Tab-separated table of C-alpha atoms and ligand atoms in Angstrom:
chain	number	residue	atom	x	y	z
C	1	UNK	CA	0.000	0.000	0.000
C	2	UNK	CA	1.603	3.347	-0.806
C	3	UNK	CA	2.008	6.187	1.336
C	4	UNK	CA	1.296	8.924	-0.614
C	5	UNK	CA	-0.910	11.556	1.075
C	6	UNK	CA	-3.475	12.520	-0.904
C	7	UNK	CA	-5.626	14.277	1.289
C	8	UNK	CA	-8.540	16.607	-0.434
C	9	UNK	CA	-8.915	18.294	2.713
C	10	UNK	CA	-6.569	20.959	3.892
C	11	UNK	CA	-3.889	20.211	5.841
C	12	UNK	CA	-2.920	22.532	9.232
C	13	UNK	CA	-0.146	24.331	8.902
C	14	UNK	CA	1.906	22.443	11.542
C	15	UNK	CA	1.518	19.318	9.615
C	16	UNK	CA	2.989	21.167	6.306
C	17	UNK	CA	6.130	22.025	8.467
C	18	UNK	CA	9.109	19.833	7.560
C	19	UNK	CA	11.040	20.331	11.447
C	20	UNK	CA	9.918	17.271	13.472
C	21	UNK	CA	8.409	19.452	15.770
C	22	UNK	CA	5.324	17.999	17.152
C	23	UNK	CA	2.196	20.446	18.141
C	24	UNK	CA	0.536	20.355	21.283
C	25	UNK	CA	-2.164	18.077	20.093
C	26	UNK	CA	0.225	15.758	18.290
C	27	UNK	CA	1.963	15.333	21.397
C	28	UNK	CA	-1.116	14.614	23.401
C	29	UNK	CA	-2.373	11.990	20.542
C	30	UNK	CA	0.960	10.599	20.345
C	31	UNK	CA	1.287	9.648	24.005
C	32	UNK	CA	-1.951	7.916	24.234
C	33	UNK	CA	-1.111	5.701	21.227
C	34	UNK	CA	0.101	3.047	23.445
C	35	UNK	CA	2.631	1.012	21.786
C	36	UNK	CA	2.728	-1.589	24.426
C	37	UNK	CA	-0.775	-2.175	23.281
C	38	UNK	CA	0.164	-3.954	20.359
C	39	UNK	CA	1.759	-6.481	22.199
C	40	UNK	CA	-0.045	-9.831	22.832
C	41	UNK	CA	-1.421	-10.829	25.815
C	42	UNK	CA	-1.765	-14.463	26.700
C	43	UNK	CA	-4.728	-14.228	28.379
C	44	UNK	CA	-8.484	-13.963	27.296
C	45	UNK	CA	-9.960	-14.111	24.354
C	46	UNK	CA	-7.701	-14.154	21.687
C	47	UNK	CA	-10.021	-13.621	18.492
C	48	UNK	CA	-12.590	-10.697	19.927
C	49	UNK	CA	-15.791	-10.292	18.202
C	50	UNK	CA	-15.568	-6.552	17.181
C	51	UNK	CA	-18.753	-6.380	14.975
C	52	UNK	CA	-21.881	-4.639	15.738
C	53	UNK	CA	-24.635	-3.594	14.271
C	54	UNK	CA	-26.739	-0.756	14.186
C	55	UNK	CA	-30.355	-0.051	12.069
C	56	UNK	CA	-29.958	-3.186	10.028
C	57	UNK	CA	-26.184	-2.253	9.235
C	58	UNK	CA	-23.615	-5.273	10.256
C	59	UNK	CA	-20.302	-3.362	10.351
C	60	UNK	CA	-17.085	-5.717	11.109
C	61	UNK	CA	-15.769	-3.072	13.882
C	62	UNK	CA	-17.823	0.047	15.171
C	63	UNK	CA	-15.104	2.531	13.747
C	64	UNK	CA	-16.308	4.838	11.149
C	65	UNK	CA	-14.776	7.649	9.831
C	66	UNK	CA	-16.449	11.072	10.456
C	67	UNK	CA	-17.819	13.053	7.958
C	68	UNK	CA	-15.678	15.879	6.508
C	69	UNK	CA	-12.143	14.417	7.890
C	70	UNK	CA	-12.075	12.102	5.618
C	71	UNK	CA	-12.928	13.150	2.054
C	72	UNK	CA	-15.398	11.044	-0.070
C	73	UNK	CA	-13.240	7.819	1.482
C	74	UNK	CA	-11.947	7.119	-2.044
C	75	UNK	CA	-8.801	9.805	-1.754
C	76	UNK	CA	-7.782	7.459	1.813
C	77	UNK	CA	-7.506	4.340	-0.422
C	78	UNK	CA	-3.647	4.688	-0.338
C	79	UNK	CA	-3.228	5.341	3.124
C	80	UNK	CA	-5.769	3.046	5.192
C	81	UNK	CA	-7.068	0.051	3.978
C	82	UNK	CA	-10.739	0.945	4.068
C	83	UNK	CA	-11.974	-2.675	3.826
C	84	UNK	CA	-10.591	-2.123	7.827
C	85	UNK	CA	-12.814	0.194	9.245
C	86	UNK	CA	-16.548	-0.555	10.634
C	87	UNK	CA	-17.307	2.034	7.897
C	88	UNK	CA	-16.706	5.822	6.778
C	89	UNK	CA	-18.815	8.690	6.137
C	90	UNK	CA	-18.214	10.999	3.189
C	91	UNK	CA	-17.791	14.799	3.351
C	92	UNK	CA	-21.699	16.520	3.484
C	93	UNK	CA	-23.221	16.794	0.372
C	94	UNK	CA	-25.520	19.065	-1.006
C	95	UNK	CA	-28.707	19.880	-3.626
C	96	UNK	CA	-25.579	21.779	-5.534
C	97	UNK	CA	-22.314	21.656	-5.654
C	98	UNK	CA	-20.875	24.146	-2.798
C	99	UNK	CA	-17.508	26.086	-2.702
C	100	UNK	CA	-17.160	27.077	1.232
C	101	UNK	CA	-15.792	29.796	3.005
C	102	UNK	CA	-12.714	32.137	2.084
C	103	UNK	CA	-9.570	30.959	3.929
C	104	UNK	CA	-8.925	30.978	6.927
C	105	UNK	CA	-10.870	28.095	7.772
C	106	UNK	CA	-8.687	25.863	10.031
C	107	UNK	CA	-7.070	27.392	13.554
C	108	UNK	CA	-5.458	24.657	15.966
C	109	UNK	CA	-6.324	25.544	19.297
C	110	UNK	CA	-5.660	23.343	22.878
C	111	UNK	CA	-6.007	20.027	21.912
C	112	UNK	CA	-8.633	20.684	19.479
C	113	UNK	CA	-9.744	22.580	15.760
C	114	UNK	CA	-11.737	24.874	15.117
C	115	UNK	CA	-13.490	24.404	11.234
C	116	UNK	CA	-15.741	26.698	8.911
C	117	UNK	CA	-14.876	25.042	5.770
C	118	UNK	CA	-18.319	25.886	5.287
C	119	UNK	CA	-19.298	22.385	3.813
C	120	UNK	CA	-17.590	22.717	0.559
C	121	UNK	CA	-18.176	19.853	-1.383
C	122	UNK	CA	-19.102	18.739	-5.065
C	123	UNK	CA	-22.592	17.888	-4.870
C	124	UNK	CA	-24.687	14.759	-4.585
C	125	UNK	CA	-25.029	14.351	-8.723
C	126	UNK	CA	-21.086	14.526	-9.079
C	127	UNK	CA	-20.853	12.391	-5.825
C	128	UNK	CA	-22.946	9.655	-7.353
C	129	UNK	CA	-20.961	10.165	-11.100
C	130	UNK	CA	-17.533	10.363	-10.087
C	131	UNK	CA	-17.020	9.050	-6.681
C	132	UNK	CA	-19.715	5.757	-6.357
C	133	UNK	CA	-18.469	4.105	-9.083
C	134	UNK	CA	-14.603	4.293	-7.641
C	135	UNK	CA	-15.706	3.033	-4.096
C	136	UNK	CA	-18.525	0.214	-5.485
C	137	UNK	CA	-15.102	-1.194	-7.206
C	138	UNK	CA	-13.562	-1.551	-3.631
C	139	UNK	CA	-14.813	-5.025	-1.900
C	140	UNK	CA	-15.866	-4.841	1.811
C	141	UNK	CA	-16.666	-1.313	2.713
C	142	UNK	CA	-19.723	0.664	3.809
C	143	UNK	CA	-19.928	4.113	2.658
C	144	UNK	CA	-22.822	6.255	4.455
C	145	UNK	CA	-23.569	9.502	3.008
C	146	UNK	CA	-24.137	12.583	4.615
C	147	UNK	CA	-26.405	15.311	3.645
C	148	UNK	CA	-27.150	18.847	4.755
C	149	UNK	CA	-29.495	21.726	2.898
C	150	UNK	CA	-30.807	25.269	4.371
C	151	UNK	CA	-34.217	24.423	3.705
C	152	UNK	CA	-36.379	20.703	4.205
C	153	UNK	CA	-36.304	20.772	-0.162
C	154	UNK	CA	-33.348	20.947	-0.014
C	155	UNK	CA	-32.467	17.911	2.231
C	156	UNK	CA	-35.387	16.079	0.361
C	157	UNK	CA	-33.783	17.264	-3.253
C	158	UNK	CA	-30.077	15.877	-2.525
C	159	UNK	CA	-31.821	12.300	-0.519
C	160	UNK	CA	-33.881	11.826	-4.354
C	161	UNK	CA	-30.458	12.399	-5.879
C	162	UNK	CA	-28.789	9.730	-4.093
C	163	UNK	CA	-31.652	7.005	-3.689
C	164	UNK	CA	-30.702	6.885	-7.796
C	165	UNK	CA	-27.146	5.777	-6.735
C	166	UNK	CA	-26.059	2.181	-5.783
C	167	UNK	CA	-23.629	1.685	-2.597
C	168	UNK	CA	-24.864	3.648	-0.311
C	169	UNK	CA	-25.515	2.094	3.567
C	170	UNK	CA	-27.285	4.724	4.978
C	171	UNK	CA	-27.655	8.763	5.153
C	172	UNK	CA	-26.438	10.768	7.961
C	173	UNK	CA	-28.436	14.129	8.583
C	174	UNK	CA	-26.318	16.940	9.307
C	175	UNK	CA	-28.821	19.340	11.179
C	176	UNK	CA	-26.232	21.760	12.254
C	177	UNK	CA	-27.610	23.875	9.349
C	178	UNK	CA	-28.770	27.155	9.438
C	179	UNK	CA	-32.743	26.835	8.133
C	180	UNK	CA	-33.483	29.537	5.945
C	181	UNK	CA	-37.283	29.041	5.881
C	182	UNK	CA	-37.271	29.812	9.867
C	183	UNK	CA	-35.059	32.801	10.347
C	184	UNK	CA	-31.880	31.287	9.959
C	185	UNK	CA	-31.954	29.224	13.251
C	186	UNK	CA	-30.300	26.020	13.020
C	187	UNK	CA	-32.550	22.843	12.253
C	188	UNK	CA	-30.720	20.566	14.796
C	189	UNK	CA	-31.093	23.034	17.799
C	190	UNK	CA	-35.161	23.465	17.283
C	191	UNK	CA	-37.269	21.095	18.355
C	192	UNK	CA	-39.641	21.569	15.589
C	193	UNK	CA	-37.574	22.461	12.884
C	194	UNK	CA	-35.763	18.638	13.882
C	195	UNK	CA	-38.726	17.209	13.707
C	196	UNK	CA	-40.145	18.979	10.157
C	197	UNK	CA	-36.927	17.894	8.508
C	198	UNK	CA	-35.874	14.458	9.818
C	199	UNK	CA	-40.146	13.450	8.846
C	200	UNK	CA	-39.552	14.910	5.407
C	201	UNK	CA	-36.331	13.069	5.031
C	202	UNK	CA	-37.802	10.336	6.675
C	203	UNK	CA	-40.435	9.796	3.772
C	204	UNK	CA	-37.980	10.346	0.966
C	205	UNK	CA	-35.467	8.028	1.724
C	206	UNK	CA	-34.821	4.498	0.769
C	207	UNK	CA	-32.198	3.834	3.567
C	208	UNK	CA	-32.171	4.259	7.081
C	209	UNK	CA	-31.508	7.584	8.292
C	210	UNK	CA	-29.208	8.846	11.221
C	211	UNK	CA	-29.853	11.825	12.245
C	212	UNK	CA	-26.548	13.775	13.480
C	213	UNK	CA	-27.425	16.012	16.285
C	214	UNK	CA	-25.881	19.196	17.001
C	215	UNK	CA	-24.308	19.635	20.884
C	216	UNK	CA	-24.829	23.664	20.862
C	217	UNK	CA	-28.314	22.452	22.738
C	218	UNK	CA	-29.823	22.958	26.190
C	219	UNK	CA	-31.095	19.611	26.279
C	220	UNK	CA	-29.247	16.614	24.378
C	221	UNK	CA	-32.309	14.720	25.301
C	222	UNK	CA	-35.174	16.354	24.130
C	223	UNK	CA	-33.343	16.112	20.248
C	224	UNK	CA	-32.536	12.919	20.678
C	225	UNK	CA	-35.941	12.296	21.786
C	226	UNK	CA	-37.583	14.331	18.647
C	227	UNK	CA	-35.332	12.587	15.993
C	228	UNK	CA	-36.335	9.210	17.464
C	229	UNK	CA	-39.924	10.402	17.133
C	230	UNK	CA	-39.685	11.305	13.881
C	231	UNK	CA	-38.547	8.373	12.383
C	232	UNK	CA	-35.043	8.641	12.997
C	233	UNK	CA	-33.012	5.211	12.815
C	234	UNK	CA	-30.395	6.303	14.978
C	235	UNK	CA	-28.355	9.018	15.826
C	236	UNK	CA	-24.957	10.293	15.610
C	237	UNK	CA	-23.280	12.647	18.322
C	238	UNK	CA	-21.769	15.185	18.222
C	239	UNK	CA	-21.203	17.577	15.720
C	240	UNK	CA	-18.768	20.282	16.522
C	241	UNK	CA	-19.012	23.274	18.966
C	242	UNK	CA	-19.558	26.545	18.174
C	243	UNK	CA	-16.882	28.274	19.326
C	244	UNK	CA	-13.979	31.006	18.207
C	245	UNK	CA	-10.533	31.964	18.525
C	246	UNK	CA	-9.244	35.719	18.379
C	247	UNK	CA	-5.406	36.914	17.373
C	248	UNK	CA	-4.855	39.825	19.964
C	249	UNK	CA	-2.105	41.249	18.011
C	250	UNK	CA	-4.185	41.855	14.736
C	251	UNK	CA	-7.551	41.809	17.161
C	252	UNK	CA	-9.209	40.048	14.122
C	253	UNK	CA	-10.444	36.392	14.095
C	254	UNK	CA	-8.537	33.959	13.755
C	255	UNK	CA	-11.023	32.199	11.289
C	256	UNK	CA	-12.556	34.316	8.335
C	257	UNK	CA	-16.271	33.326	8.782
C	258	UNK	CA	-15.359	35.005	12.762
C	259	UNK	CA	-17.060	31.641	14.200
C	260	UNK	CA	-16.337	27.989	13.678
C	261	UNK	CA	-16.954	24.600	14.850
C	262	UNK	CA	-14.379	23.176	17.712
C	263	UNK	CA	-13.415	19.546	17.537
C	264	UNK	CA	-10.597	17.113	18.793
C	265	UNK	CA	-9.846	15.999	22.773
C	266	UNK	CA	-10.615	19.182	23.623
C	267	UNK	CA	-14.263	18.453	23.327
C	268	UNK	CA	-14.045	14.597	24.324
C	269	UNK	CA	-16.136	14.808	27.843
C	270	UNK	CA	-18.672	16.891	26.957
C	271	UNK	CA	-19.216	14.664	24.174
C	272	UNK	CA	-19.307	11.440	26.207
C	273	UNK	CA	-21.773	13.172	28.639
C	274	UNK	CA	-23.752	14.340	26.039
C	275	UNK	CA	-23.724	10.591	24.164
C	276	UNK	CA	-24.718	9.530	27.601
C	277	UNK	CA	-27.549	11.758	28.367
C	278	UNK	CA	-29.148	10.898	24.653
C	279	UNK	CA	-28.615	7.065	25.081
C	280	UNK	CA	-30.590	7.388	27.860
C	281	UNK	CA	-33.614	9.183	26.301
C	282	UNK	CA	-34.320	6.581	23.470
C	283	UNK	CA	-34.282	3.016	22.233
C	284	UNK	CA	-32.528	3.535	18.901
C	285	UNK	CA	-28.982	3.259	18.493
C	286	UNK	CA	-26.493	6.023	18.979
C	287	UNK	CA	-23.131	6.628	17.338
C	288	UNK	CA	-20.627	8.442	19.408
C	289	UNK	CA	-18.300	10.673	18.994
C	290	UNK	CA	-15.708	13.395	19.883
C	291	UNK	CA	-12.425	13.729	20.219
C	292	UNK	CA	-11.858	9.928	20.017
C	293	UNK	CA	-7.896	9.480	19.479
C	294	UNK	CA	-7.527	5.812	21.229
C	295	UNK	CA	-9.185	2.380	21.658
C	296	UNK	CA	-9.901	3.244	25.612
C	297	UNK	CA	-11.760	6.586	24.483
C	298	UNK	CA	-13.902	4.551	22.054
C	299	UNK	CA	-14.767	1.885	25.260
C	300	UNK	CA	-15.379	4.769	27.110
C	301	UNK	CA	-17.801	5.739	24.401
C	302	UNK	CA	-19.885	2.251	24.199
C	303	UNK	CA	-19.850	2.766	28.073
C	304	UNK	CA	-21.888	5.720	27.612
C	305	UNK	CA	-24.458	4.344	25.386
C	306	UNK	CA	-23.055	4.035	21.942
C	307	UNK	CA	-22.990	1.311	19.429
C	308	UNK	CA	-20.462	3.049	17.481
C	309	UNK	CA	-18.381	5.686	17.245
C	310	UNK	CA	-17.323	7.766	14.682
C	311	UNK	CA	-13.677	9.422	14.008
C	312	UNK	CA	-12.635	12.549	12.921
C	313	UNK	CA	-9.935	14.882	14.016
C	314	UNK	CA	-7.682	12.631	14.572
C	315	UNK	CA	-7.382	11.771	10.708
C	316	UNK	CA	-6.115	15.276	10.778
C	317	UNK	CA	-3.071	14.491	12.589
C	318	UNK	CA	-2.442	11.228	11.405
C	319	UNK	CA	-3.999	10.216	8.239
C	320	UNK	CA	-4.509	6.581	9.203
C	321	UNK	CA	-5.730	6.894	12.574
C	322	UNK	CA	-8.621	5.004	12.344
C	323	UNK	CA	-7.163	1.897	11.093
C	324	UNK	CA	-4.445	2.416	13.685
C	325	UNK	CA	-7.359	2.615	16.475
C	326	UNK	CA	-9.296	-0.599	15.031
C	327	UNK	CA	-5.934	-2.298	16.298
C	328	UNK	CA	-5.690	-0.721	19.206
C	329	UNK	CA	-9.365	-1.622	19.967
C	330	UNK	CA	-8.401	-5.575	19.320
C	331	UNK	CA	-5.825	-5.848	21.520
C	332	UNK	CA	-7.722	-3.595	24.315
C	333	UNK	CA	-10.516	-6.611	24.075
C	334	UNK	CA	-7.584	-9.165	23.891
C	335	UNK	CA	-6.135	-7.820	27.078
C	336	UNK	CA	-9.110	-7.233	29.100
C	337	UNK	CA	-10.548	-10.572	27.894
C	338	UNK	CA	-13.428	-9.185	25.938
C	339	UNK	CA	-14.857	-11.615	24.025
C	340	UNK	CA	-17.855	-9.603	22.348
C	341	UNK	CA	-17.248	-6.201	22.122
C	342	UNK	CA	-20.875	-5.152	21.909
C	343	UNK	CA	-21.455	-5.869	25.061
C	344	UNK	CA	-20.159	-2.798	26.099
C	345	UNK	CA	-22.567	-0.930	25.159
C	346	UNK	CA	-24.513	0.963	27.853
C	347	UNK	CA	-22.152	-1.184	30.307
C	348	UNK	CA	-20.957	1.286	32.226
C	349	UNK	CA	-20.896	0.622	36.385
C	350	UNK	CA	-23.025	3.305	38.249
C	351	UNK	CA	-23.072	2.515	42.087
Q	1	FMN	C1	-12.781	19.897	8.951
Q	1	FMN	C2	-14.073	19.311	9.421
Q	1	FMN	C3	-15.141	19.208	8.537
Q	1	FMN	C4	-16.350	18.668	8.960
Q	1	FMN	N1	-17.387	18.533	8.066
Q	1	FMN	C5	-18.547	17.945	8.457
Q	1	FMN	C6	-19.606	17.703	7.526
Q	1	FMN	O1	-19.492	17.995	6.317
Q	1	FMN	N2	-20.769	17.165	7.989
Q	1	FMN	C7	-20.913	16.802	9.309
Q	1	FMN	O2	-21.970	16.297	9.680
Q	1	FMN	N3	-19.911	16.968	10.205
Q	1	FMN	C8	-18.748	17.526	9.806
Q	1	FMN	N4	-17.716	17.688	10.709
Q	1	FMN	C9	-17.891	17.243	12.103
Q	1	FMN	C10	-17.258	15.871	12.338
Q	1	FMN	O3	-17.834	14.884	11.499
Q	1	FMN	C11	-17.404	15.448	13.821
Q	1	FMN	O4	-18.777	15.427	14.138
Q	1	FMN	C12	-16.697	16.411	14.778
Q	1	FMN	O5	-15.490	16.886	14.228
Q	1	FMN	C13	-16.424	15.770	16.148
Q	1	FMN	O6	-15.583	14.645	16.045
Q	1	FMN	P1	-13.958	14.727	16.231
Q	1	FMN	O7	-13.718	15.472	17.490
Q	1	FMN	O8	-13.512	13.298	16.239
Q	1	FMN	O9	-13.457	15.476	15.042
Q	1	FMN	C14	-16.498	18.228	10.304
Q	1	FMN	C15	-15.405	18.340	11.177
Q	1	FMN	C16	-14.212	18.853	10.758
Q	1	FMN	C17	-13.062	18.927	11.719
C-alpha cells in the first residue's frame, strides 16, 4: 500500500512544516497511542468479536470515519485500507455543488480545531458520477452519506439524488444547518424544525436515516428524543461546537467566517456526557463521537451508550488513525478478555 498523502482536505499548517516538531495536540495523541498495546497478551480471548450492528447495518468493527475528515473515502484508499474500518462517512453533500468559506478556515487551538470550511463539497449528482463508481469497485466497505441543505427541499432534493445511486448504507443528517425558511436558526437546535426535517427526510429516503445532532443544545435529550420520534433510525453525536478563537495582536479572528466549529480531545467529555444523556432518552442506536484518538476513548464511548463511534480529528493528525485505532481496539478486548465487544454498550458501572 503506498504512502502517498493525498488528502482533499486541507492540511494545518503544523503538519505542512518539515522540522519534526510535534504540536501540542500531536503530542497529546501521540502519548496515548500506546505502543505496548500492540503487544499480545496471553490471556483472554484471543479472536474478539468486534462487529456490531446498528439499524440493520452489520459493520465488522464500530469505527467509522467522520464526515468531513475524511474526504469522499476514495482519496484514503492509499493510506488506510478501508476494507478495515466498521465504515466511513463521506464529506456533506448538497442539492448543488458548494464552494465554502474564504480561507482561513482551520485554527489549531488546545487540543482541538476549530473548522468553517463551510461544507464545501461537489454535490450529490457529481458524488454519485464520479465518486460511487470508484468506491462500489472496492470489496468490503460501507460508505454512508451525509447530507445537509438550508431548507427541508433541499435535504429532500439531494436524498432523491442519491436514492438513484447504488452503494450507499445509509444517510447521515447533518442538522447543524442554518434553516433559511425559519429565520436562519439552526434545524438541529429546534425542536420543531428537527422534527419537520428528519419526517420529510424520513419519507424520501430508501435507507435508514441517522440523524446527526448538534451539541450547541440545552437539552441533548429532548433532540434525541424528537429525531427518534420522527422516524429517525439512529443518531450520531456530536457535531462540533460553536466556538472562536481571536489573534490579539491583529484583534481580528482567527477564522474568516469570525465563528467555527471546535473539535478534537478538547471536546471529548462533553461529548461522552452528552452521548450519555441521549442514550438514555431513546431506544434507537447512537453513534458516538468526539475527540476519540484511542481504543480506551472509544470503550469509554460504548460505556456511555453508543454502538459506534465515529472518528474525525484525529485523521487530521495522522492520516490513518482510524485503522491504527481498530488495532488498538483488538488488543484492548484481547487484554481485558473481551470476548464480544458489543457488550459494552450501555455497560458502564453506576453505584
Ligand atoms: C474539517 C471538518 C469538517 C467537517 N465537516 C462535516 C460535515 O461535512 N458534515 C458533518 O456532519 N460533520 C462535519 N464535521 C464534524 C465531524 O464529522 C465530527 O462530528 C466532529 O469533528 C467531532 O468529532 P472529532 O472530534 O472526532 O473530530 C467536520 C469536522 C471537521 C473537523
Amino acid at each position: 500500500m503506498g504512502r502517498k498523502i493525498r488528502l482533499t482536505q486541507e492540511a494545518l499548517p503544523s503538519r505542512r512544516a518539515s522540522a519534526p516538531r510535534k504540536n501540542a495536540l500531536e503530542q497529546y495523541i501521540a502519548t496515548r497511542y500506546t505502543t505496548s498495546a500492540m503487544t499480545s497478551s496471553p490471556h483472554g480471548a484471543r479472536n474478539p468479536d468486534l462487529s456490531v450492528t446498528f439499524a440493520e447495518i452489520d459493520l465488522k468493527n464500530p469505527v467509522i470515519a467522520a464526515s468531513g475528515t475524511f474526504g469522499y473515502g476514495i482519496e484514503f484508499e492509499d493510506i488506510v485500507h478501508l476494507d478495515r474500518l466498521g465504515g466511513f462517512v463521506v464529506k456533506g453533500l448538497s442539492k448543488e455543488p458548494m464552494a465554502g468559506n474564504p480561507p482561513p478556515r482551520l485554527y489549531e487551538t488546545a487540543a482541538g480545531m476549530l473548522n468553517a470550511i463551510g461544507l464545501q463539497n461537489i454535490g450529490a449528482r457529481a458524488f454519485i458520477d464520479e465518486k460511487l463508481p470508484k468506491l462500489r469497485a472496492l470489496k468490503n466497505i460501507v460508505v454512508l452519506a451525509n447530507v445537509f441543505g438550508y431548507t427541508r427541499e433541499d435535504y429532500e432534493a439531494t436524498i432523491q439524488i442519491l436514492n438513484e445511486g447504488e452503494g450507499i448504507a445509509a444517510y447521515e443528517l447533518n442538522v447543524s444547518c442554518p434553516n433559511t425558511e425559519h429565520g436562519g436558526l439552526q434545524f438541529g437546535v429546534d425542536p420543531r424544525s428537527l422534527d419537520e426535517v428528519v419526517r420529510t427526510v424520513k419519507r424520501a429516503s430508501r435507507r435508514p436515516l441517522i440523524v446527526k445532532l448538534s451539541p450547541n443544545v440545552t437539552s441533548i435529550a429532548q433532540m434525541a428524543h424528537v429525531a427518534q420520534e420522527a422516524g429517525a433510525d439512529a443518531i450520531s453525536l456530536v457535531n462540533t461546537f460553536v466556538a472562536m478563537a481571536i489573534d490579539a495582536e491583529t484583534r481580528k479572528p482567527r477564522i474568516s467566517n469570525v465563528t467555527a466549529g471546535l473539535s478534537g480531545p478538547a471536546i471529548k467529555p462533553i461529548a461522552l456526557r452528552m452521548v450519555y444523556d441521549a442514550a438514555k432518552a431513546v431506544k434507537i442506536p447512537v453513534i458516538g463521537m468526539g475527540g476519540i484518538s484511542t481504543a480506551v476513548d472509544i470503550i469509554e464511548f460504548m460505556l456511555a451508550g453508543a454502538t459506534a463511534v465515529e472518528i474525525g480529528t484525529a485523521s487530521y493528525w495522522d492520516p490513518c488513525a482510524t485503522e491504527k485505532i481498530v488495532d488498538e481496539l483488538r488488543q484492548w478486548c484481547v487484554e481485558h478478555k473481551v470476548e464480544r465487544l458489543a457488550s459494552l454498550t450501555g455497560a458502564l458501572a453506576i453505584a
